[in-house]
């Protein structure tokens, strides 16, 4: 059975249940129409009920078919638990890891660029992948596509990846700026605002697209984190300690990929609006286009 057959096999029981329910609904609708004394009104009601059932079943089949040719079977469903944690809990864990990761002296923080080995600082059955952030780049300069060749750093078989695509982070601990909150409530507002600016999101795994990528948006509750000594968001002369934050954006937990080489291509853009960064015209769209090349070991 190939991947397409597997996906169809998974959705067909749901479609059949919908069709069985539809048959019952149609039978009841026809019976009720007959109780009305017949005539054109009863016939029209029965026909409308039949059409509604057919349209509903057709929509279910169409949605199933759309996913059948996608890479969604490689992604943990948005509202499923993975290793007994929700997506929201994993995203909090990701940001706690990012903030605790030193920006130097041997490797940059993964938010700076993608030269840091994907294996550095990783452990357990799930590894994190962070996208170099617009926070650290001049927004007035167009952002070129990036190829992150991590193929020399072998990922152990059976390891999942939390893919942080386009996302935002706001904290009262940040130095003054557009992403800096002054209250806990502001953290939520700012994170939401910049996540709302994300458009044209896409993800492909080995040239196969992930369908409905926007369904993988994750908004965290406020969480605490400890800033690294050389905190990626901080100033060199400061020791920031512990802070609070809120994150928002698009995250996919990839199931363990087969042994061998894989290419994950993803991106989108931030479409900023007037006022996002203070008075004046907004900066141009910040485009993200990442090609991540990885190797999974035997």
PDB file of C-alpha atoms in Angstrom:
ATOM      1  CA  UNK A   1       0.000   0.000   0.000  1.00  0.00           C
ATOM      2  CA  UNK A   2       1.473   3.372  -0.992  1.00  0.00           C
ATOM      3  CA  UNK A   3       1.090   6.687   0.876  1.00  0.00           C
ATOM      4  CA  UNK A   4      -1.934   7.735  -1.176  1.00  0.00           C
ATOM      5  CA  UNK A   5      -3.674   4.418  -0.545  1.00  0.00           C
ATOM      6  CA  UNK A   6      -2.897   4.721   3.158  1.00  0.00           C
ATOM      7  CA  UNK A   7      -4.469   8.190   3.361  1.00  0.00           C
ATOM      8  CA  UNK A   8      -7.560   7.079   1.452  1.00  0.00           C
ATOM      9  CA  UNK A   9      -7.888   4.014   3.663  1.00  0.00           C
ATOM     10  CA  UNK A  10      -7.743   6.258   6.706  1.00  0.00           C
ATOM     11  CA  UNK A  11     -10.477   8.617   5.531  1.00  0.00           C
ATOM     12  CA  UNK A  12     -12.854   6.136   3.885  1.00  0.00           C
ATOM     13  CA  UNK A  13     -14.377   4.927   7.185  1.00  0.00           C
ATOM     14  CA  UNK A  14     -15.330   8.540   7.978  1.00  0.00           C
ATOM     15  CA  UNK A  15     -16.803   9.017   4.516  1.00  0.00           C
ATOM     16  CA  UNK A  16     -18.801   5.782   4.795  1.00  0.00           C
ATOM     17  CA  UNK A  17     -20.141   6.843   8.193  1.00  0.00           C
ATOM     18  CA  UNK A  18     -21.178  10.168   6.664  1.00  0.00           C
ATOM     19  CA  UNK A  19     -22.915   8.382   3.804  1.00  0.00           C
ATOM     20  CA  UNK A  20     -24.741   6.010   6.176  1.00  0.00           C
ATOM     21  CA  UNK A  21     -25.883   8.980   8.263  1.00  0.00           C
ATOM     22  CA  UNK A  22     -26.908  10.736   5.058  1.00  0.00           C
ATOM     23  CA  UNK A  23     -29.081   7.780   4.035  1.00  0.00           C
ATOM     24  CA  UNK A  24     -30.877   7.819   7.378  1.00  0.00           C
ATOM     25  CA  UNK A  25     -31.368  11.589   7.179  1.00  0.00           C
ATOM     26  CA  UNK A  26     -32.761  11.318   3.658  1.00  0.00           C
ATOM     27  CA  UNK A  27     -35.192   8.564   4.661  1.00  0.00           C
ATOM     28  CA  UNK A  28     -36.491  10.646   7.571  1.00  0.00           C
ATOM     29  CA  UNK A  29     -36.770  13.728   5.360  1.00  0.00           C
ATOM     30  CA  UNK A  30     -38.802  11.839   2.752  1.00  0.00           C
ATOM     31  CA  UNK A  31     -41.074  10.378   5.418  1.00  0.00           C
ATOM     32  CA  UNK A  32     -41.694  13.791   6.957  1.00  0.00           C
ATOM     33  CA  UNK A  33     -42.389  15.241   3.529  1.00  0.00           C
ATOM     34  CA  UNK A  34     -44.980  12.496   2.975  1.00  0.00           C
ATOM     35  CA  UNK A  35     -46.653  13.338   6.287  1.00  0.00           C
ATOM     36  CA  UNK A  36     -47.243  16.810   4.933  1.00  0.00           C
ATOM     37  CA  UNK A  37     -49.837  15.473   2.513  1.00  0.00           C
ATOM     38  CA  UNK A  38     -47.646  15.113  -0.581  1.00  0.00           C
ATOM     39  CA  UNK A  39     -47.802  17.554  -3.455  1.00  0.00           C
ATOM     40  CA  UNK A  40     -45.000  19.709  -4.819  1.00  0.00           C
ATOM     41  CA  UNK A  41     -43.953  21.110  -1.415  1.00  0.00           C
ATOM     42  CA  UNK A  42     -43.231  17.634  -0.055  1.00  0.00           C
ATOM     43  CA  UNK A  43     -41.307  16.670  -3.183  1.00  0.00           C
ATOM     44  CA  UNK A  44     -39.263  19.865  -3.040  1.00  0.00           C
ATOM     45  CA  UNK A  45     -38.415  19.320   0.625  1.00  0.00           C
ATOM     46  CA  UNK A  46     -37.287  15.762  -0.039  1.00  0.00           C
ATOM     47  CA  UNK A  47     -35.206  16.893  -3.008  1.00  0.00           C
ATOM     48  CA  UNK A  48     -33.610  19.647  -0.918  1.00  0.00           C
ATOM     49  CA  UNK A  49     -32.768  17.150   1.814  1.00  0.00           C
ATOM     50  CA  UNK A  50     -31.242  14.793  -0.748  1.00  0.00           C
ATOM     51  CA  UNK A  51     -29.186  17.599  -2.279  1.00  0.00           C
ATOM     52  CA  UNK A  52     -27.930  18.713   1.140  1.00  0.00           C
ATOM     53  CA  UNK A  53     -26.865  15.161   1.967  1.00  0.00           C
ATOM     54  CA  UNK A  54     -25.145  14.669  -1.380  1.00  0.00           C
ATOM     55  CA  UNK A  55     -23.322  18.001  -1.066  1.00  0.00           C
ATOM     56  CA  UNK A  56     -22.195  17.156   2.469  1.00  0.00           C
ATOM     57  CA  UNK A  57     -20.907  13.731   1.463  1.00  0.00           C
ATOM     58  CA  UNK A  58     -19.272  15.214  -1.636  1.00  0.00           C
ATOM     59  CA  UNK A  59     -17.455  17.794   0.470  1.00  0.00           C
ATOM     60  CA  UNK A  60     -16.139  15.060   2.754  1.00  0.00           C
ATOM     61  CA  UNK A  61     -14.835  13.089  -0.231  1.00  0.00           C
ATOM     62  CA  UNK A  62     -13.281  16.233  -1.764  1.00  0.00           C
ATOM     63  CA  UNK A  63     -11.474  17.127   1.467  1.00  0.00           C
ATOM     64  CA  UNK A  64     -10.180  13.574   1.775  1.00  0.00           C
ATOM     65  CA  UNK A  65      -8.971  13.584  -1.826  1.00  0.00           C
ATOM     66  CA  UNK A  66      -7.179  16.907  -1.303  1.00  0.00           C
ATOM     67  CA  UNK A  67      -5.140  15.414   1.542  1.00  0.00           C
ATOM     68  CA  UNK A  68      -4.545  12.123  -0.274  1.00  0.00           C
ATOM     69  CA  UNK A  69      -1.904  13.660  -2.557  1.00  0.00           C
ATOM     70  CA  UNK A  70      -0.277  15.721   0.190  1.00  0.00           C
ATOM     71  CA  UNK A  71       2.520  15.224   2.708  1.00  0.00           C
ATOM     72  CA  UNK A  72       0.149  15.550   5.665  1.00  0.00           C
ATOM     73  CA  UNK A  73       0.682  11.917   6.620  1.00  0.00           C
ATOM     74  CA  UNK A  74       4.207  13.027   7.631  1.00  0.00           C
ATOM     75  CA  UNK A  75       2.854  15.681  10.014  1.00  0.00           C
ATOM     76  CA  UNK A  76       1.333  15.167  13.455  1.00  0.00           C
ATOM     77  CA  UNK A  77      -2.272  16.492  13.276  1.00  0.00           C
ATOM     78  CA  UNK A  78      -2.647  19.948  14.799  1.00  0.00           C
ATOM     79  CA  UNK A  79      -4.829  18.920  17.747  1.00  0.00           C
ATOM     80  CA  UNK A  80      -3.227  15.539  18.405  1.00  0.00           C
ATOM     81  CA  UNK A  81      -0.814  14.919  21.259  1.00  0.00           C
ATOM     82  CA  UNK A  82       2.754  13.893  20.564  1.00  0.00           C
ATOM     83  CA  UNK A  83       4.700  12.195  23.354  1.00  0.00           C
ATOM     84  CA  UNK A  84       1.793  13.181  25.659  1.00  0.00           C
ATOM     85  CA  UNK A  85       2.222  16.902  24.897  1.00  0.00           C
ATOM     86  CA  UNK A  86       0.004  19.246  22.892  1.00  0.00           C
ATOM     87  CA  UNK A  87       1.305  21.426  20.070  1.00  0.00           C
ATOM     88  CA  UNK A  88       1.070  24.433  22.383  1.00  0.00           C
ATOM     89  CA  UNK A  89       3.223  22.732  25.008  1.00  0.00           C
ATOM     90  CA  UNK A  90       5.825  21.774  22.406  1.00  0.00           C
ATOM     91  CA  UNK A  91       5.953  25.342  21.073  1.00  0.00           C
ATOM     92  CA  UNK A  92       6.526  26.659  24.599  1.00  0.00           C
ATOM     93  CA  UNK A  93       9.312  24.089  25.009  1.00  0.00           C
ATOM     94  CA  UNK A  94      10.803  25.211  21.678  1.00  0.00           C
ATOM     95  CA  UNK A  95      10.941  28.865  22.742  1.00  0.00           C
ATOM     96  CA  UNK A  96      12.384  27.978  26.134  1.00  0.00           C
ATOM     97  CA  UNK A  97      15.108  26.041  24.294  1.00  0.00           C
ATOM     98  CA  UNK A  98      15.776  28.899  21.852  1.00  0.00           C
ATOM     99  CA  UNK A  99      16.071  31.474  24.633  1.00  0.00           C
ATOM    100  CA  UNK A 100      18.362  29.241  26.683  1.00  0.00           C
ATOM    101  CA  UNK A 101      20.683  28.642  23.701  1.00  0.00           C
ATOM    102  CA  UNK A 102      23.777  30.847  23.842  1.00  0.00           C
ATOM    103  CA  UNK A 103      24.506  33.093  20.884  1.00  0.00           C
ATOM    104  CA  UNK A 104      28.150  31.981  20.740  1.00  0.00           C
ATOM    105  CA  UNK A 105      30.969  31.538  21.367  1.00  0.00           C
ATOM    106  CA  UNK A 106      31.156  28.368  19.237  1.00  0.00           C
ATOM    107  CA  UNK A 107      27.866  28.477  17.331  1.00  0.00           C
ATOM    108  CA  UNK A 108      25.346  31.254  16.699  1.00  0.00           C
ATOM    109  CA  UNK A 109      21.849  30.973  18.090  1.00  0.00           C
ATOM    110  CA  UNK A 110      19.661  29.253  15.450  1.00  0.00           C
ATOM    111  CA  UNK A 111      17.586  32.433  15.056  1.00  0.00           C
ATOM    112  CA  UNK A 112      20.634  34.282  13.675  1.00  0.00           C
ATOM    113  CA  UNK A 113      21.358  32.025  10.696  1.00  0.00           C
ATOM    114  CA  UNK A 114      21.246  28.361   9.742  1.00  0.00           C
ATOM    115  CA  UNK A 115      24.959  27.578  10.026  1.00  0.00           C
ATOM    116  CA  UNK A 116      24.504  26.093  13.497  1.00  0.00           C
ATOM    117  CA  UNK A 117      24.487  22.249  13.252  1.00  0.00           C
ATOM    118  CA  UNK A 118      20.962  20.942  13.690  1.00  0.00           C
ATOM    119  CA  UNK A 119      22.347  18.378  16.155  1.00  0.00           C
ATOM    120  CA  UNK A 120      23.828  21.021  18.496  1.00  0.00           C
ATOM    121  CA  UNK A 121      22.001  21.188  21.811  1.00  0.00           C
ATOM    122  CA  UNK A 122      19.405  18.589  20.807  1.00  0.00           C
ATOM    123  CA  UNK A 123      18.252  15.560  22.778  1.00  0.00           C
ATOM    124  CA  UNK A 124      15.333  13.156  22.994  1.00  0.00           C
ATOM    125  CA  UNK A 125      12.900  11.959  20.326  1.00  0.00           C
ATOM    126  CA  UNK A 126      12.084  15.444  19.023  1.00  0.00           C
ATOM    127  CA  UNK A 127      14.547  18.008  17.672  1.00  0.00           C
ATOM    128  CA  UNK A 128      13.841  21.690  17.060  1.00  0.00           C
ATOM    129  CA  UNK A 129      14.382  23.661  13.874  1.00  0.00           C
ATOM    130  CA  UNK A 130      14.266  27.460  14.132  1.00  0.00           C
ATOM    131  CA  UNK A 131      13.942  29.780  11.148  1.00  0.00           C
ATOM    132  CA  UNK A 132      16.398  32.704  11.045  1.00  0.00           C
ATOM    133  CA  UNK A 133      14.299  35.603  12.318  1.00  0.00           C
ATOM    134  CA  UNK A 134      13.366  38.917  10.730  1.00  0.00           C
ATOM    135  CA  UNK A 135      14.050  40.440  14.164  1.00  0.00           C
ATOM    136  CA  UNK A 136      17.773  40.321  13.382  1.00  0.00           C
ATOM    137  CA  UNK A 137      17.706  41.559   9.795  1.00  0.00           C
ATOM    138  CA  UNK A 138      17.278  44.984   8.222  1.00  0.00           C
ATOM    139  CA  UNK A 139      13.671  45.009   7.048  1.00  0.00           C
ATOM    140  CA  UNK A 140      14.491  47.573   4.358  1.00  0.00           C
ATOM    141  CA  UNK A 141      16.762  45.045   2.610  1.00  0.00           C
ATOM    142  CA  UNK A 142      15.115  42.254   0.556  1.00  0.00           C
ATOM    143  CA  UNK A 143      15.621  38.845   2.110  1.00  0.00           C
ATOM    144  CA  UNK A 144      17.116  36.315  -0.316  1.00  0.00           C
ATOM    145  CA  UNK A 145      16.134  32.625  -0.309  1.00  0.00           C
ATOM    146  CA  UNK A 146      18.344  30.535   1.956  1.00  0.00           C
ATOM    147  CA  UNK A 147      19.590  26.986   1.568  1.00  0.00           C
ATOM    148  CA  UNK A 148      20.315  25.408   4.938  1.00  0.00           C
ATOM    149  CA  UNK A 149      22.411  22.352   4.159  1.00  0.00           C
ATOM    150  CA  UNK A 150      22.343  20.258   7.327  1.00  0.00           C
ATOM    151  CA  UNK A 151      22.882  16.977   5.497  1.00  0.00           C
ATOM    152  CA  UNK A 152      26.264  16.354   7.167  1.00  0.00           C
ATOM    153  CA  UNK A 153      24.622  16.312  10.615  1.00  0.00           C
ATOM    154  CA  UNK A 154      22.842  12.971  10.755  1.00  0.00           C
ATOM    155  CA  UNK A 155      19.501  12.898  12.561  1.00  0.00           C
ATOM    156  CA  UNK A 156      18.971   9.613  14.427  1.00  0.00           C
ATOM    157  CA  UNK A 157      16.290   7.312  13.062  1.00  0.00           C
ATOM    158  CA  UNK A 158      12.991   7.672  14.879  1.00  0.00           C
ATOM    159  CA  UNK A 159      13.508  11.381  15.607  1.00  0.00           C
ATOM    160  CA  UNK A 160      10.712  13.858  14.983  1.00  0.00           C
ATOM    161  CA  UNK A 161      11.286  17.526  14.127  1.00  0.00           C
ATOM    162  CA  UNK A 162       9.365  20.548  15.338  1.00  0.00           C
ATOM    163  CA  UNK A 163       9.521  22.830  12.310  1.00  0.00           C
ATOM    164  CA  UNK A 164       9.078  26.463  13.340  1.00  0.00           C
ATOM    165  CA  UNK A 165       8.247  28.201  10.062  1.00  0.00           C
ATOM    166  CA  UNK A 166       7.066  31.822  10.300  1.00  0.00           C
ATOM    167  CA  UNK A 167       6.345  32.907  13.849  1.00  0.00           C
ATOM    168  CA  UNK A 168       6.577  35.732  16.371  1.00  0.00           C
ATOM    169  CA  UNK A 169       7.706  36.205  19.958  1.00  0.00           C
ATOM    170  CA  UNK A 170       6.963  39.060  22.355  1.00  0.00           C
ATOM    171  CA  UNK A 171       8.313  39.595  25.854  1.00  0.00           C
ATOM    172  CA  UNK A 172       8.620  42.344  28.443  1.00  0.00           C
ATOM    173  CA  UNK A 173      12.273  41.273  28.719  1.00  0.00           C
ATOM    174  CA  UNK A 174      13.145  42.382  25.178  1.00  0.00           C
ATOM    175  CA  UNK A 175      15.124  45.583  24.608  1.00  0.00           C
ATOM    176  CA  UNK A 176      12.925  48.489  23.410  1.00  0.00           C
ATOM    177  CA  UNK A 177      11.378  47.832  20.003  1.00  0.00           C
ATOM    178  CA  UNK A 178       8.231  46.892  18.101  1.00  0.00           C
ATOM    179  CA  UNK A 179       8.122  43.404  19.647  1.00  0.00           C
ATOM    180  CA  UNK A 180       8.685  44.631  23.212  1.00  0.00           C
ATOM    181  CA  UNK A 181       5.724  44.442  25.573  1.00  0.00           C
ATOM    182  CA  UNK A 182       5.300  46.597  28.663  1.00  0.00           C
ATOM    183  CA  UNK A 183       2.639  44.383  30.272  1.00  0.00           C
ATOM    184  CA  UNK A 184       1.640  40.739  30.162  1.00  0.00           C
ATOM    185  CA  UNK A 185      -1.444  41.685  28.134  1.00  0.00           C
ATOM    186  CA  UNK A 186       0.765  43.465  25.591  1.00  0.00           C
ATOM    187  CA  UNK A 187       2.719  40.250  24.997  1.00  0.00           C
ATOM    188  CA  UNK A 188      -0.441  38.618  23.661  1.00  0.00           C
ATOM    189  CA  UNK A 189      -1.449  41.631  21.555  1.00  0.00           C
ATOM    190  CA  UNK A 190       1.976  42.075  19.933  1.00  0.00           C
ATOM    191  CA  UNK A 191       2.485  38.377  19.200  1.00  0.00           C
ATOM    192  CA  UNK A 192      -0.982  38.173  17.631  1.00  0.00           C
ATOM    193  CA  UNK A 193      -0.441  41.332  15.585  1.00  0.00           C
ATOM    194  CA  UNK A 194       2.715  40.146  13.870  1.00  0.00           C
ATOM    195  CA  UNK A 195       1.461  36.578  13.404  1.00  0.00           C
ATOM    196  CA  UNK A 196      -1.579  38.073  11.660  1.00  0.00           C
ATOM    197  CA  UNK A 197       0.837  39.623   9.148  1.00  0.00           C
ATOM    198  CA  UNK A 198       1.958  36.196   7.889  1.00  0.00           C
ATOM    199  CA  UNK A 199       0.766  35.368   4.370  1.00  0.00           C
ATOM    200  CA  UNK A 200       1.388  32.932   1.497  1.00  0.00           C
ATOM    201  CA  UNK A 201       2.621  30.167   3.786  1.00  0.00           C
ATOM    202  CA  UNK A 202       3.806  26.922   2.185  1.00  0.00           C
ATOM    203  CA  UNK A 203       5.634  23.746   3.221  1.00  0.00           C
ATOM    204  CA  UNK A 204       6.799  20.856   1.048  1.00  0.00           C
ATOM    205  CA  UNK A 205       8.485  17.643   2.147  1.00  0.00           C
ATOM    206  CA  UNK A 206      10.523  16.013  -0.615  1.00  0.00           C
ATOM    207  CA  UNK A 207       8.613  18.110  -3.183  1.00  0.00           C
ATOM    208  CA  UNK A 208       5.205  17.018  -1.850  1.00  0.00           C
ATOM    209  CA  UNK A 209       3.147  19.909  -0.420  1.00  0.00           C
ATOM    210  CA  UNK A 210       1.562  19.931   3.010  1.00  0.00           C
ATOM    211  CA  UNK A 211      -2.109  20.837   2.628  1.00  0.00           C
ATOM    212  CA  UNK A 212      -3.879  23.407   4.825  1.00  0.00           C
ATOM    213  CA  UNK A 213      -0.659  24.739   6.350  1.00  0.00           C
ATOM    214  CA  UNK A 214      -2.530  27.639   7.939  1.00  0.00           C
ATOM    215  CA  UNK A 215      -4.375  25.112  10.118  1.00  0.00           C
ATOM    216  CA  UNK A 216      -1.114  24.677  12.047  1.00  0.00           C
ATOM    217  CA  UNK A 217      -1.158  28.084  13.700  1.00  0.00           C
ATOM    218  CA  UNK A 218      -0.313  27.838  17.391  1.00  0.00           C
ATOM    219  CA  UNK A 219      -0.862  30.604  19.946  1.00  0.00           C
ATOM    220  CA  UNK A 220       0.772  29.972  23.299  1.00  0.00           C
ATOM    221  CA  UNK A 221      -0.383  31.160  26.662  1.00  0.00           C
ATOM    222  CA  UNK A 222       2.061  33.323  28.583  1.00  0.00           C
ATOM    223  CA  UNK A 223       5.062  31.249  29.660  1.00  0.00           C
ATOM    224  CA  UNK A 224       8.287  31.790  31.574  1.00  0.00           C
ATOM    225  CA  UNK A 225      11.766  31.284  30.181  1.00  0.00           C
ATOM    226  CA  UNK A 226      15.362  31.753  31.238  1.00  0.00           C
ATOM    227  CA  UNK A 227      17.566  33.910  29.018  1.00  0.00           C
ATOM    228  CA  UNK A 228      21.007  32.579  28.117  1.00  0.00           C
ATOM    229  CA  UNK A 229      24.118  34.444  29.239  1.00  0.00           C
ATOM    230  CA  UNK A 230      24.590  35.622  25.643  1.00  0.00           C
ATOM    231  CA  UNK A 231      20.864  35.999  25.027  1.00  0.00           C
ATOM    232  CA  UNK A 232      20.020  36.118  21.341  1.00  0.00           C
ATOM    233  CA  UNK A 233      17.579  39.016  21.848  1.00  0.00           C
ATOM    234  CA  UNK A 234      19.658  40.884  24.415  1.00  0.00           C
ATOM    235  CA  UNK A 235      22.395  43.467  24.627  1.00  0.00           C
ATOM    236  CA  UNK A 236      25.919  42.188  25.406  1.00  0.00           C
ATOM    237  CA  UNK A 237      26.320  44.114  28.652  1.00  0.00           C
ATOM    238  CA  UNK A 238      23.085  42.871  30.219  1.00  0.00           C
ATOM    239  CA  UNK A 239      22.253  39.787  32.273  1.00  0.00           C
ATOM    240  CA  UNK A 240      18.543  39.263  31.637  1.00  0.00           C
ATOM    241  CA  UNK A 241      17.669  36.338  33.886  1.00  0.00           C
ATOM    242  CA  UNK A 242      14.086  35.042  33.774  1.00  0.00           C
ATOM    243  CA  UNK A 243      11.200  36.564  31.840  1.00  0.00           C
ATOM    244  CA  UNK A 244       7.745  35.936  30.441  1.00  0.00           C
ATOM    245  CA  UNK A 245       6.620  35.791  26.820  1.00  0.00           C
ATOM    246  CA  UNK A 246       3.935  34.804  24.326  1.00  0.00           C
ATOM    247  CA  UNK A 247       4.602  33.177  20.943  1.00  0.00           C
ATOM    248  CA  UNK A 248       2.363  32.856  17.902  1.00  0.00           C
ATOM    249  CA  UNK A 249       2.871  31.421  14.440  1.00  0.00           C
ATOM    250  CA  UNK A 250       2.948  28.271  12.355  1.00  0.00           C
ATOM    251  CA  UNK A 251       4.562  25.095  13.654  1.00  0.00           C
ATOM    252  CA  UNK A 252       4.560  21.558  12.274  1.00  0.00           C
ATOM    253  CA  UNK A 253       5.687  18.471  14.145  1.00  0.00           C
ATOM    254  CA  UNK A 254       7.131  16.161  11.505  1.00  0.00           C
ATOM    255  CA  UNK A 255       6.915  12.451  12.153  1.00  0.00           C
ATOM    256  CA  UNK A 256      10.186  10.489  11.852  1.00  0.00           C
ATOM    257  CA  UNK A 257      11.250  10.480   8.210  1.00  0.00           C
ATOM    258  CA  UNK A 258      12.669   7.392   6.481  1.00  0.00           C
ATOM    259  CA  UNK A 259      16.403   6.767   6.397  1.00  0.00           C
ATOM    260  CA  UNK A 260      18.193   8.836   3.766  1.00  0.00           C
ATOM    261  CA  UNK A 261      18.280  12.379   2.415  1.00  0.00           C
ATOM    262  CA  UNK A 262      15.297  14.722   2.596  1.00  0.00           C
ATOM    263  CA  UNK A 263      14.507  18.259   1.510  1.00  0.00           C
ATOM    264  CA  UNK A 264      12.041  20.453   3.376  1.00  0.00           C
ATOM    265  CA  UNK A 265      11.131  23.653   1.559  1.00  0.00           C
ATOM    266  CA  UNK A 266       8.993  26.238   3.295  1.00  0.00           C
ATOM    267  CA  UNK A 267       8.305  29.932   3.444  1.00  0.00           C
ATOM    268  CA  UNK A 268       5.876  32.804   3.240  1.00  0.00           C
ATOM    269  CA  UNK A 269       6.026  36.493   4.026  1.00  0.00           C
ATOM    270  CA  UNK A 270       5.249  39.095   6.656  1.00  0.00           C
ATOM    271  CA  UNK A 271       3.066  41.806   5.131  1.00  0.00           C
ATOM    272  CA  UNK A 272       3.528  44.732   7.513  1.00  0.00           C
ATOM    273  CA  UNK A 273       0.988  47.517   7.898  1.00  0.00           C
ATOM    274  CA  UNK A 274       1.282  51.198   8.717  1.00  0.00           C
ATOM    275  CA  UNK A 275       1.905  51.695  12.417  1.00  0.00           C
ATOM    276  CA  UNK A 276       3.478  48.288  13.024  1.00  0.00           C
ATOM    277  CA  UNK A 277       6.869  49.897  13.615  1.00  0.00           C
ATOM    278  CA  UNK A 278       5.764  53.371  14.621  1.00  0.00           C
ATOM    279  CA  UNK A 279       5.001  56.438  12.482  1.00  0.00           C
ATOM    280  CA  UNK A 280       5.660  56.449   8.770  1.00  0.00           C
ATOM    281  CA  UNK A 281       5.240  53.970   5.963  1.00  0.00           C
ATOM    282  CA  UNK A 282       5.629  50.279   6.823  1.00  0.00           C
ATOM    283  CA  UNK A 283       8.721  48.408   5.633  1.00  0.00           C
ATOM    284  CA  UNK A 284       8.420  46.177   2.563  1.00  0.00           C
ATOM    285  CA  UNK A 285       7.209  42.619   2.963  1.00  0.00           C
ATOM    286  CA  UNK A 286       9.730  40.373   4.673  1.00  0.00           C
ATOM    287  CA  UNK A 287       9.907  37.208   2.571  1.00  0.00           C
ATOM    288  CA  UNK A 288      11.026  33.878   4.021  1.00  0.00           C
ATOM    289  CA  UNK A 289      12.138  31.103   1.663  1.00  0.00           C
ATOM    290  CA  UNK A 290      14.082  28.272   3.305  1.00  0.00           C
ATOM    291  CA  UNK A 291      15.320  25.031   1.767  1.00  0.00           C
ATOM    292  CA  UNK A 292      16.373  22.685   4.565  1.00  0.00           C
ATOM    293  CA  UNK A 293      18.417  19.635   3.570  1.00  0.00           C
ATOM    294  CA  UNK A 294      18.715  16.871   6.162  1.00  0.00           C
ATOM    295  CA  UNK A 295      19.933  13.292   6.494  1.00  0.00           C
ATOM    296  CA  UNK A 296      18.213  10.659   8.618  1.00  0.00           C
ATOM    297  CA  UNK A 297      20.449   7.849   9.821  1.00  0.00           C
ATOM    298  CA  UNK A 298      19.712   4.130   9.781  1.00  0.00           C
TER     299      UNK A 298
END
